[in-house]
Short mmCIF file of C-alpha atoms in Angstrom, two decimals:
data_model
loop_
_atom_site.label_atom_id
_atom_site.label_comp_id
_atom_site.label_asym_id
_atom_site.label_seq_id
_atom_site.Cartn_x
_atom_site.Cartn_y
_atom_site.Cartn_z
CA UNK A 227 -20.16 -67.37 20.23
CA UNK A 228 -16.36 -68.60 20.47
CA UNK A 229 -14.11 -67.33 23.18
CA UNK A 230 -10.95 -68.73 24.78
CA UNK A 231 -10.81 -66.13 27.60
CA UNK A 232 -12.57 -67.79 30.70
CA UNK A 233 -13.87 -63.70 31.98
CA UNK A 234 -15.20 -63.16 27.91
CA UNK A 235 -16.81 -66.44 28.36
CA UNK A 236 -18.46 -65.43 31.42
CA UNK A 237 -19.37 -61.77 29.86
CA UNK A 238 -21.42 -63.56 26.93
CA UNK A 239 -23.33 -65.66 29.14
CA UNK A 240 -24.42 -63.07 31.16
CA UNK A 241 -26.12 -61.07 28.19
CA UNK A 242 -29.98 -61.62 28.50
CA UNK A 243 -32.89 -61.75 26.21
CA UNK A 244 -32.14 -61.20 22.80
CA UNK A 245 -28.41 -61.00 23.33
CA UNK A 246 -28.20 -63.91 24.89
CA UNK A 247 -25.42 -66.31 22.85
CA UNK A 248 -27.31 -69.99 22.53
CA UNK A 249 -23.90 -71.42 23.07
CA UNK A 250 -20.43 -70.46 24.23
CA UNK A 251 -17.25 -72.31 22.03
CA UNK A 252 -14.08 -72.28 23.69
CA UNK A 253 -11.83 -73.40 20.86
CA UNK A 254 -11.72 -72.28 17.41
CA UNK A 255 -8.95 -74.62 16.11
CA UNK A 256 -11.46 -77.55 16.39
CA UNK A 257 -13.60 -76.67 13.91
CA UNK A 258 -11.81 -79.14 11.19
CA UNK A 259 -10.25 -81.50 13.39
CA UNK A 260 -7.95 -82.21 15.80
CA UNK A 261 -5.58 -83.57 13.05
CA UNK A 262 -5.97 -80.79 10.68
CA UNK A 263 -5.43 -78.09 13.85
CA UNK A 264 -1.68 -80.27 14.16
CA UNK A 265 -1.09 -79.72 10.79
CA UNK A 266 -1.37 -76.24 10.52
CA UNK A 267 0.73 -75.58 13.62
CA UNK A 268 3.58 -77.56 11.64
CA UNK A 269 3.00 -75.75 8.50
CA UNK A 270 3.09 -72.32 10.35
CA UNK A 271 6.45 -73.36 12.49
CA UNK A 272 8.37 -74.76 9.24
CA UNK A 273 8.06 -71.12 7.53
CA UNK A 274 8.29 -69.05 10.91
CA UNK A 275 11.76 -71.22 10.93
CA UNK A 276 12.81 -70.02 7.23
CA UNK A 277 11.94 -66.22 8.72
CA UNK A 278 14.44 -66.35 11.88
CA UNK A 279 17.23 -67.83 9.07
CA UNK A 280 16.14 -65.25 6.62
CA UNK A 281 16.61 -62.65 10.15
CA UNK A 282 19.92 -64.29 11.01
CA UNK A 283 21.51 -63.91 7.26
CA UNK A 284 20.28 -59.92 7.53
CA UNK A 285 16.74 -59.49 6.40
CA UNK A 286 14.78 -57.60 8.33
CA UNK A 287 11.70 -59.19 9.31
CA UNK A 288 9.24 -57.89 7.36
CA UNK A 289 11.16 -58.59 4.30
CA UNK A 290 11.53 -61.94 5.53
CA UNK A 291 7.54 -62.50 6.61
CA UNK A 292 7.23 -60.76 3.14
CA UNK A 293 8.78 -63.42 1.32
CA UNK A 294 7.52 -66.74 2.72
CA UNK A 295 4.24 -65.42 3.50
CA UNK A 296 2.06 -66.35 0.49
CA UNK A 297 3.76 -69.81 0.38
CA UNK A 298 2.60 -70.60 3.70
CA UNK A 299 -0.62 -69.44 2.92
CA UNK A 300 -0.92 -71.89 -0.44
CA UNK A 301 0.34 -74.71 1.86
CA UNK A 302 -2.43 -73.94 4.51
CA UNK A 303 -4.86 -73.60 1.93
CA UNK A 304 -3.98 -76.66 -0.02
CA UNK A 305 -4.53 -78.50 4.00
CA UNK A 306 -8.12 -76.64 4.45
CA UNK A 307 -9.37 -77.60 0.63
CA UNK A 308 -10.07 -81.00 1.72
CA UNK A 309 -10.55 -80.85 5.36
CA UNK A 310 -14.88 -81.10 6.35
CA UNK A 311 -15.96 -78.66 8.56
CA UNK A 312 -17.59 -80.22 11.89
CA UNK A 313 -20.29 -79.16 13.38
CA UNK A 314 -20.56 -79.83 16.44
CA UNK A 315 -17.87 -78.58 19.26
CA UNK A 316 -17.81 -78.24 23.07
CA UNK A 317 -20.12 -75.63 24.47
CA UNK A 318 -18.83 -74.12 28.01
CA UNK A 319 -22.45 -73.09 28.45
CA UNK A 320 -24.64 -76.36 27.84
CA UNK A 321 -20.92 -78.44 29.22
CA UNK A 322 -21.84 -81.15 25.99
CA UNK A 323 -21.08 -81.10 22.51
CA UNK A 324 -23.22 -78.42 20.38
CA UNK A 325 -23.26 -77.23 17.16
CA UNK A 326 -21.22 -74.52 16.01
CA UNK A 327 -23.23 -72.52 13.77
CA UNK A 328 -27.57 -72.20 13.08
CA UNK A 329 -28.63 -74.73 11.16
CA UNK A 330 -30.21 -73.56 7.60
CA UNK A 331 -33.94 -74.62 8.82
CA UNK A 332 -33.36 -72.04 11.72
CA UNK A 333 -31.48 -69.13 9.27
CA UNK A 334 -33.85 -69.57 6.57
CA UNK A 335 -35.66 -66.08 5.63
CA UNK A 336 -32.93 -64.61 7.79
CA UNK A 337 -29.59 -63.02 7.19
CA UNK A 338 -26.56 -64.60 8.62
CA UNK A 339 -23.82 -62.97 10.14
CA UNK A 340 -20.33 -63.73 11.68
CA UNK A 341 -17.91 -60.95 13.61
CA UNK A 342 -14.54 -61.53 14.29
CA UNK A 343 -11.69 -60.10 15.79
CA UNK A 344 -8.30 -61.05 15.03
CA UNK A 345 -5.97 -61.28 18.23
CA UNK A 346 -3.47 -58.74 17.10
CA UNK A 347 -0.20 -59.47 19.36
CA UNK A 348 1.47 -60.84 15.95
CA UNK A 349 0.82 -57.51 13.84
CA UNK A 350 0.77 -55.06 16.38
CA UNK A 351 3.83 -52.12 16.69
CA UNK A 352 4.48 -53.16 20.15
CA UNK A 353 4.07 -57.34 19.48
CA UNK A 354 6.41 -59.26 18.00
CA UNK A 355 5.58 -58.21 14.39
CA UNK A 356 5.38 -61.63 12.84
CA UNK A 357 2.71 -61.15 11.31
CA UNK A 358 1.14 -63.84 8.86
CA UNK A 359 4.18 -66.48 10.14
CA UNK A 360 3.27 -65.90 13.94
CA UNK A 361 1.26 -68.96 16.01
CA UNK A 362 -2.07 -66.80 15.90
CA UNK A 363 -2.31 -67.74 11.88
CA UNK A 364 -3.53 -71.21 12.73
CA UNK A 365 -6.75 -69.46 13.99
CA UNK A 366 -7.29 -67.24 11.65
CA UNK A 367 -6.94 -70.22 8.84
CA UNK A 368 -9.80 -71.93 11.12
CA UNK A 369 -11.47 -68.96 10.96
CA UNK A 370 -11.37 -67.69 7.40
CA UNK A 371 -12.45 -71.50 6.09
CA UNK A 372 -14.76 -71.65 7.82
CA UNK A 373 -16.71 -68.27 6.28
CA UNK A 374 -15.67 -70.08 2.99
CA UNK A 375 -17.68 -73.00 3.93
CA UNK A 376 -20.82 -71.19 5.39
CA UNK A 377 -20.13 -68.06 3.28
CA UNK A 378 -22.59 -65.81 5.97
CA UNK A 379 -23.94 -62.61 4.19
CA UNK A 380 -22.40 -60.47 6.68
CA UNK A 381 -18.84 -61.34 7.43
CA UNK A 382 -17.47 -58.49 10.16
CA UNK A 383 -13.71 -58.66 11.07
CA UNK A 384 -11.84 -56.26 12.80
CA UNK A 385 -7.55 -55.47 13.88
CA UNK A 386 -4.78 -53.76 14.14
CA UNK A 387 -4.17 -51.37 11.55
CA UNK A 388 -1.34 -53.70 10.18
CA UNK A 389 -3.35 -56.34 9.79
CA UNK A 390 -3.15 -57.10 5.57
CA UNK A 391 -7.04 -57.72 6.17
CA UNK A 392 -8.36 -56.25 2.22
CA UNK A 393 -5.48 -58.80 0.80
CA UNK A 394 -6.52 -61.46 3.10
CA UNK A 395 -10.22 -61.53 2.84
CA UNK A 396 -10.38 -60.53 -0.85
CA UNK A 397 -8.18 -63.92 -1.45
CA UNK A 398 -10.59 -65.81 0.34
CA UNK A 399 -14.34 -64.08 -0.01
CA UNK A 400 -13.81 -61.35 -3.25
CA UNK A 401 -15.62 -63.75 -5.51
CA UNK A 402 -18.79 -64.20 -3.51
CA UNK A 403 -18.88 -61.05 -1.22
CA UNK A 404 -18.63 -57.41 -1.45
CA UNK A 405 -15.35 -56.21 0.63
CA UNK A 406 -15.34 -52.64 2.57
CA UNK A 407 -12.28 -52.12 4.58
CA UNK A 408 -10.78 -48.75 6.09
CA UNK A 409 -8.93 -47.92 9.22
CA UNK A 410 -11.82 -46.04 11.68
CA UNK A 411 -10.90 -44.18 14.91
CA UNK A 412 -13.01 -42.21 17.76
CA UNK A 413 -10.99 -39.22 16.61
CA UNK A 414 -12.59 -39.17 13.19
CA UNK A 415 -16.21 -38.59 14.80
CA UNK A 416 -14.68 -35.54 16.58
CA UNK A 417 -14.04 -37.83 20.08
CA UNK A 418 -11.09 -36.79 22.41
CA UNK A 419 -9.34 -40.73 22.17
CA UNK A 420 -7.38 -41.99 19.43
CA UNK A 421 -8.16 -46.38 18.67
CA UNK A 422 -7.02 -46.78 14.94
CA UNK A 423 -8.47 -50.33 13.67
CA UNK A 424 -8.72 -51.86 10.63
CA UNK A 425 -12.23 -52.66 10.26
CA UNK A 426 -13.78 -55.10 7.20
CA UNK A 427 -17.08 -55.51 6.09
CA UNK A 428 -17.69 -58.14 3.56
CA UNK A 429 -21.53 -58.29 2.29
CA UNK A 430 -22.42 -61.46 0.17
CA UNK A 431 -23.20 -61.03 -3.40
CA UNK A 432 -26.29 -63.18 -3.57
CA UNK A 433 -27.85 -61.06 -0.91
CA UNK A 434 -27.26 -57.66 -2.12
CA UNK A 435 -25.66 -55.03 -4.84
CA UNK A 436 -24.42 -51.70 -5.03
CA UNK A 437 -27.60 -48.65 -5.28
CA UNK A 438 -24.96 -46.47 -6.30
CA UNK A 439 -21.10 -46.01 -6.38
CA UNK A 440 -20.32 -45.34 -2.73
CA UNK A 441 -17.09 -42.62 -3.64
CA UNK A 442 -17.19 -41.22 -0.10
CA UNK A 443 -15.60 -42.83 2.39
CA UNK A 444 -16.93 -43.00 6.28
CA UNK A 445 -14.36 -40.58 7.17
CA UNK A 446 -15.85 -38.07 4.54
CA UNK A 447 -19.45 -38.67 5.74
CA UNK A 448 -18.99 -39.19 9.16
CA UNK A 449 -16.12 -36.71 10.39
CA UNK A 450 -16.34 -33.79 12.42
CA UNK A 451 -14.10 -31.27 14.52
CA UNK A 452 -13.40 -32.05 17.79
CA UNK A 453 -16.19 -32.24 19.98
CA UNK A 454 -15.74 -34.02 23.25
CA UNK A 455 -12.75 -32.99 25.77
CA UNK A 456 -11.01 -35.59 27.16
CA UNK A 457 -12.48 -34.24 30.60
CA UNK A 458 -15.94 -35.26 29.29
CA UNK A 459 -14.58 -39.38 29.64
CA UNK A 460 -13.81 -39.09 33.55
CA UNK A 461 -17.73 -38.85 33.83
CA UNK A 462 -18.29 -41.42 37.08
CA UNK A 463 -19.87 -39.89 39.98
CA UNK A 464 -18.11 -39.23 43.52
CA UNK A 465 -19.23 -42.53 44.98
CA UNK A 466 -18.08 -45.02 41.99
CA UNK A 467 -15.08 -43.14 42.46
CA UNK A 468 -14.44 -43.97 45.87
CA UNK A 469 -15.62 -47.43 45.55
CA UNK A 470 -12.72 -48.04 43.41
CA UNK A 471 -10.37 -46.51 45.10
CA UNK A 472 -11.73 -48.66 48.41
CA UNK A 473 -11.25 -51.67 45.92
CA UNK A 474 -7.21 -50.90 44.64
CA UNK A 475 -6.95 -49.99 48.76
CA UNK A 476 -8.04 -53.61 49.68
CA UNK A 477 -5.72 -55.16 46.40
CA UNK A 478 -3.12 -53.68 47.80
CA UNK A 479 -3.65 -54.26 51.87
CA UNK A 480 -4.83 -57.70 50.28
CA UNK A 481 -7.93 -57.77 51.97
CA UNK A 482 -11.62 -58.41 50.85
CA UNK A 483 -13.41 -56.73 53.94
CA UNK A 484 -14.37 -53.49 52.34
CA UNK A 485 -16.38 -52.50 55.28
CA UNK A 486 -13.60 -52.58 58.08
CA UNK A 487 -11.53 -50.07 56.00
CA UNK A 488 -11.47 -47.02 57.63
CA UNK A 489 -11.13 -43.86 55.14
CA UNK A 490 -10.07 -43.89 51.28
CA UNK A 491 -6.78 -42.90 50.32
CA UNK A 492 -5.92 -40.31 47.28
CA UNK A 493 -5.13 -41.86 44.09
CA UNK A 494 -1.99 -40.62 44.02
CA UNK A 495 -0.95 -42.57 47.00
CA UNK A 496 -2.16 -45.76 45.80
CA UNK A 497 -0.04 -45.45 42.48
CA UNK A 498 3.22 -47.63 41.86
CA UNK A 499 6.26 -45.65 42.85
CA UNK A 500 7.13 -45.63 38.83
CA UNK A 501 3.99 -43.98 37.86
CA UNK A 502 4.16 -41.69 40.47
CA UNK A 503 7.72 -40.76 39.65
CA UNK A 504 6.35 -40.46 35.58
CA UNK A 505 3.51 -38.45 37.57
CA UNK A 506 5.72 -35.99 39.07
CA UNK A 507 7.53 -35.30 35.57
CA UNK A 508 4.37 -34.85 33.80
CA UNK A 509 3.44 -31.82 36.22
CA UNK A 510 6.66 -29.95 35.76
CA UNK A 511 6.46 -30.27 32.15
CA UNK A 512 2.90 -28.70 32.73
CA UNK A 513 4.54 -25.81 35.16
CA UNK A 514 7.20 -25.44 32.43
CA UNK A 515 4.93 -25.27 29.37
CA UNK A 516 2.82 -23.13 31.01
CA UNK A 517 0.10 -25.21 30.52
CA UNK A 518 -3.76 -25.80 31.44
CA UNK A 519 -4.69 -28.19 34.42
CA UNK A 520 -7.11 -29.64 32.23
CA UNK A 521 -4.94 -32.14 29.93
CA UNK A 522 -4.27 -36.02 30.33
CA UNK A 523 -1.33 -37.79 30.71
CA UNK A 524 -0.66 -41.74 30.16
CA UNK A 525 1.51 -42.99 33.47
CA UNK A 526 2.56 -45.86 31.93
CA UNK A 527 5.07 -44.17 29.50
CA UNK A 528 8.07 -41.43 29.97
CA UNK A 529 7.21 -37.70 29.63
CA UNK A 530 9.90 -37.35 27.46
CA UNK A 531 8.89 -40.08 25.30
CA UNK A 532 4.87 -39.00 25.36
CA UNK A 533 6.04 -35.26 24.46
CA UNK A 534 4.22 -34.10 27.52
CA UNK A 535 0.57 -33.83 28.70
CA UNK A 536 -2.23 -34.15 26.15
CA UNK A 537 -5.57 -33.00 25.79
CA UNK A 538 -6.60 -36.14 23.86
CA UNK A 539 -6.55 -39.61 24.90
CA UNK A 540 -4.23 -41.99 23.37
CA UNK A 541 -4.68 -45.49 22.05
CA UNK A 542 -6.25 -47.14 25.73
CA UNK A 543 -4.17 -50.62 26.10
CA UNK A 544 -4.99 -53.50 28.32
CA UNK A 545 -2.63 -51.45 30.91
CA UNK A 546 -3.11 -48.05 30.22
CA UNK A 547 -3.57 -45.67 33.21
CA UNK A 548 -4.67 -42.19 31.79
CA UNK A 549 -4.52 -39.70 34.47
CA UNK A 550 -6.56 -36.42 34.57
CA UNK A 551 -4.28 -33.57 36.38
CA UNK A 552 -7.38 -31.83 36.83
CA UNK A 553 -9.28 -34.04 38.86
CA UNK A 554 -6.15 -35.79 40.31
CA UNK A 555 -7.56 -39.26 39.65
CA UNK A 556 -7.16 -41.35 37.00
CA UNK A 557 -9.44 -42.84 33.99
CA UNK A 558 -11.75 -45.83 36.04
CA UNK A 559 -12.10 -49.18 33.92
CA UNK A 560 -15.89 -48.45 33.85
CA UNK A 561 -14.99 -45.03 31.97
CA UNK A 562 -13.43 -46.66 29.95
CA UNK A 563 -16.01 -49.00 29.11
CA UNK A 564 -18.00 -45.38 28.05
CA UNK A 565 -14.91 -44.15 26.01
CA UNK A 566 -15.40 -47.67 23.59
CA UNK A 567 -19.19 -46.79 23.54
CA UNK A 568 -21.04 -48.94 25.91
CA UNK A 569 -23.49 -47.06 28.26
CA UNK A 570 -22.54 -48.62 32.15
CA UNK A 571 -22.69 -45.74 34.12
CA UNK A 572 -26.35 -44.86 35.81
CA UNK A 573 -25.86 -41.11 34.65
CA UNK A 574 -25.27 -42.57 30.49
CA UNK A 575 -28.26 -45.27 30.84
CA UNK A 576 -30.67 -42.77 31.67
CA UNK A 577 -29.26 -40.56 29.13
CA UNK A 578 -29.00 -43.59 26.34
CA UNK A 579 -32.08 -45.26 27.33
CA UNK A 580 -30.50 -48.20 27.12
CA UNK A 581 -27.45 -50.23 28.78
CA UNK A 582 -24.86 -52.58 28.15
CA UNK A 583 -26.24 -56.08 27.75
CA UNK A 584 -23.37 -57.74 30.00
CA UNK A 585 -24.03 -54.64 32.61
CA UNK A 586 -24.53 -57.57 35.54
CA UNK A 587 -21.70 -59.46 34.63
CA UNK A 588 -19.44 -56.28 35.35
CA UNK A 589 -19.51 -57.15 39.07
CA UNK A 590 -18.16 -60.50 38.75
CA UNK A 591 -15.11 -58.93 36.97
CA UNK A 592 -12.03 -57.19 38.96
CA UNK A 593 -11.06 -54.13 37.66
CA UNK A 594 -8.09 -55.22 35.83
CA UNK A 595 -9.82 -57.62 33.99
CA UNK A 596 -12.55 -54.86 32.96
CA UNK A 597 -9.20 -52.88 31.51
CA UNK A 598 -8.59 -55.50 29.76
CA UNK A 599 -11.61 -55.74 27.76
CA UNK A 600 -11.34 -52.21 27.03
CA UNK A 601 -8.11 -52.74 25.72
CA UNK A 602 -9.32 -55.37 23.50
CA UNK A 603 -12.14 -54.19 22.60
CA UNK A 604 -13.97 -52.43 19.41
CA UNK A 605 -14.92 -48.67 19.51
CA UNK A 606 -18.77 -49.42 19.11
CA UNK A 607 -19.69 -46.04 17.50
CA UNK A 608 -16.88 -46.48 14.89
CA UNK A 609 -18.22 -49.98 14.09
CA UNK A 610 -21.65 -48.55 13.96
CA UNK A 611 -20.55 -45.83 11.52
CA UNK A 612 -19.07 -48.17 8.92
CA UNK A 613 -22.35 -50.24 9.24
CA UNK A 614 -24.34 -47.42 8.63
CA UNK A 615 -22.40 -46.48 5.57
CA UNK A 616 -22.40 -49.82 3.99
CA UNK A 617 -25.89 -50.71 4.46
CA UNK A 618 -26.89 -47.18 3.11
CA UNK A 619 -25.13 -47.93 -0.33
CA UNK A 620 -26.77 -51.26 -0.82
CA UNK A 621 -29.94 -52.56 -1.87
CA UNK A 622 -30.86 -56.42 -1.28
CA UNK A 623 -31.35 -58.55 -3.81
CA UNK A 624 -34.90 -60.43 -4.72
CA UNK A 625 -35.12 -64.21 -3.17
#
């Protein structure tokens, strides 16, 4: 596994058994070089300097990132055509130099894989919208050359729905892999939430073929009504509750003795004065409207802005605080942890039959860093859907 983010790093080496990652990479621009990484940094800041001139003289940005965009990506490729991959890289886990990928003694007989997903800052509606010319390119070059080199029969990659991800990979892997991309959300399986990615699944050539010409999409073989209520995510029982609200109490009081706390407060109370005034509008727009109790509001934007109360959940950001007028509380980071599709409550395990692999890891996190990883995270029964339909409309290919 690669991750730069110290908590993800301590989430994958927490998985067990099977799961377990042999070794943890913290940097992905090494994987050609120190020198090569420089390179691409000055290729990337020469055209994101033609966009801001192209923005000064008028263009908007997009017609500017538009323009320069497939230069920059010849002069990046024209770098990468020549650089050697290395393979070996610092491990965080082992604290030496390992290698980077399986060696083909230990993959042989096997399929290879890689999953990927792009940091989105760059293409996102609320980022800077840079896109292809933003710093995060120089990765994604690493990446992308890096499936070239291996070429993996299962290449997953996942974003924003932005992201130009068929143009991208189909440059790069459309001669020797089969390339499935649409934008899947929770709301498409009938799910109360709304997460729209752009999600790509390229399956190599050599290792398998089309049974038959797949003309329905997931959406049109996996899509349902509405089935869950947004009530059905704030599914935690009484006592995680109030250990979370003992935790924000002690954030706040900044104190880690838990047990001299006397009481819990309401979760109201322990809200910024900004949500609570956003709060406060949300409930006379429900008064006003004549509305049910049992609808969801985000406190982290205006009511006039969100239109009111909701009885879906929206996109769930690194900051999001959902709030459930019903219950007066709002959504806890280990809901929504459930709401992306991973099983950590004791009431889902037993239901599943089986739990998150990093479940033990999730008490060395703080809550805010648990938010975070739902807000960066992939909607696991979307992901599973389009794996489903792929693998269902191919057949593998004789060795």
């Amino acid at each position: 596994a690669c991750e730069n983010n110290l908590e993800n790093q301590m989430i994958l080496m927490a998985h067990e058994g099977i799961a377990a990652p042999r070794h943890v990479h913290d940097n992905l621009m090494d994987r050609f070089g120190r020198k090569v990484a420089h390179r691409l940094r000055l290729i990337q800041q020469d055209f994101s300097a033609q966009v801001d001139e192209m923005v000064k003289q008028g263009y908007k940005i997009a017609d500017a990132v538009a323009h320069v965009g497939d230069d920059m990506l010849d002069a990046m490729d024209a770098l990468m055509q020549t650089a050697p991959l290395r393979c070996r890289a610092w491990c965080v886990k082992c604290r030496c130099k390992c290698p980077t990928n399986p060696s083909p003694g230990e993959t042989m007989g096997r399929l290879r894989g890689n999953a990927a997903g792009s940091i989105c800052v760059e293409f996102s509606m609320r980022g800077s919208r840079r896109q292809l010319t933003g710093s995060t390119v120089c990765v994604w070059m690493n990446w992308i050359w890096e499936r070239v080199a291996l070429l993996e029969d299962i290449i997953f990659h996942e974003c924003t729905e932005q992201h130009p991800t068929e143009r991208l990979m189909k440059r790069y892997l459309g001669r020797t892999h089969i390339v499935f991309v649409f934008v899947m959300c929770p709301s498409f399986r009938g799910e109360a939430c709304t997460r729209r990615r752009r999600m790509c699944l390229c399956l190599g050539r050599r290792f398998c073929m089309l049974s038959e010409p797949l003309w329905k999409s997931p959406h049109d073989v996996f899509s349902r009504e509405r089935a869950i209520a947004a009530m059905e995510y704030f599914s935690a029982e009484d006592y995680e509750v109030q250990a979370f609200l003992r935790r924000r109490w002690a954030k706040l009081r900044k104190t880690t003795d838990l047990a001299a706390m006397d009481g819990v407060p309401s979760n109201r109370s322990l809200l910024s004065q900004g949500a609570r005034t956003r709060l406060e509008a949300y409930e006379r727009w429900i008064v006003d409207h004549g509305m049910c109790s049992r609808v969801v509001s985000d406190l982290t934007q205006n009511c006039a802005y969100a239109k009111g109360p909701r009885s879906a959940l929206g996109c769930i950001l690194t900051r999001s605080v959902w709030w459930s007028h019903a219950l007066e509380r709002e959504l806890l980071p280990c809901e929504g942890l459930e709401l992306m599709g991973l099983p950590v409550l004791h009431s889902s395990i037993v239901r599943a039959g089986w739990e998150c692999p990093w479940l033990s890891a999730l008490h060395l996190l703080e809550d805010s860093s648990v938010r975070r990883v739902c807000g960066n995270g992939l909607h696991m029964p979307s992901v599973c859907a389009l794996l489903l339909w792929a693998f269902g409309g191919v057949v593998e290919l004789a060795s």
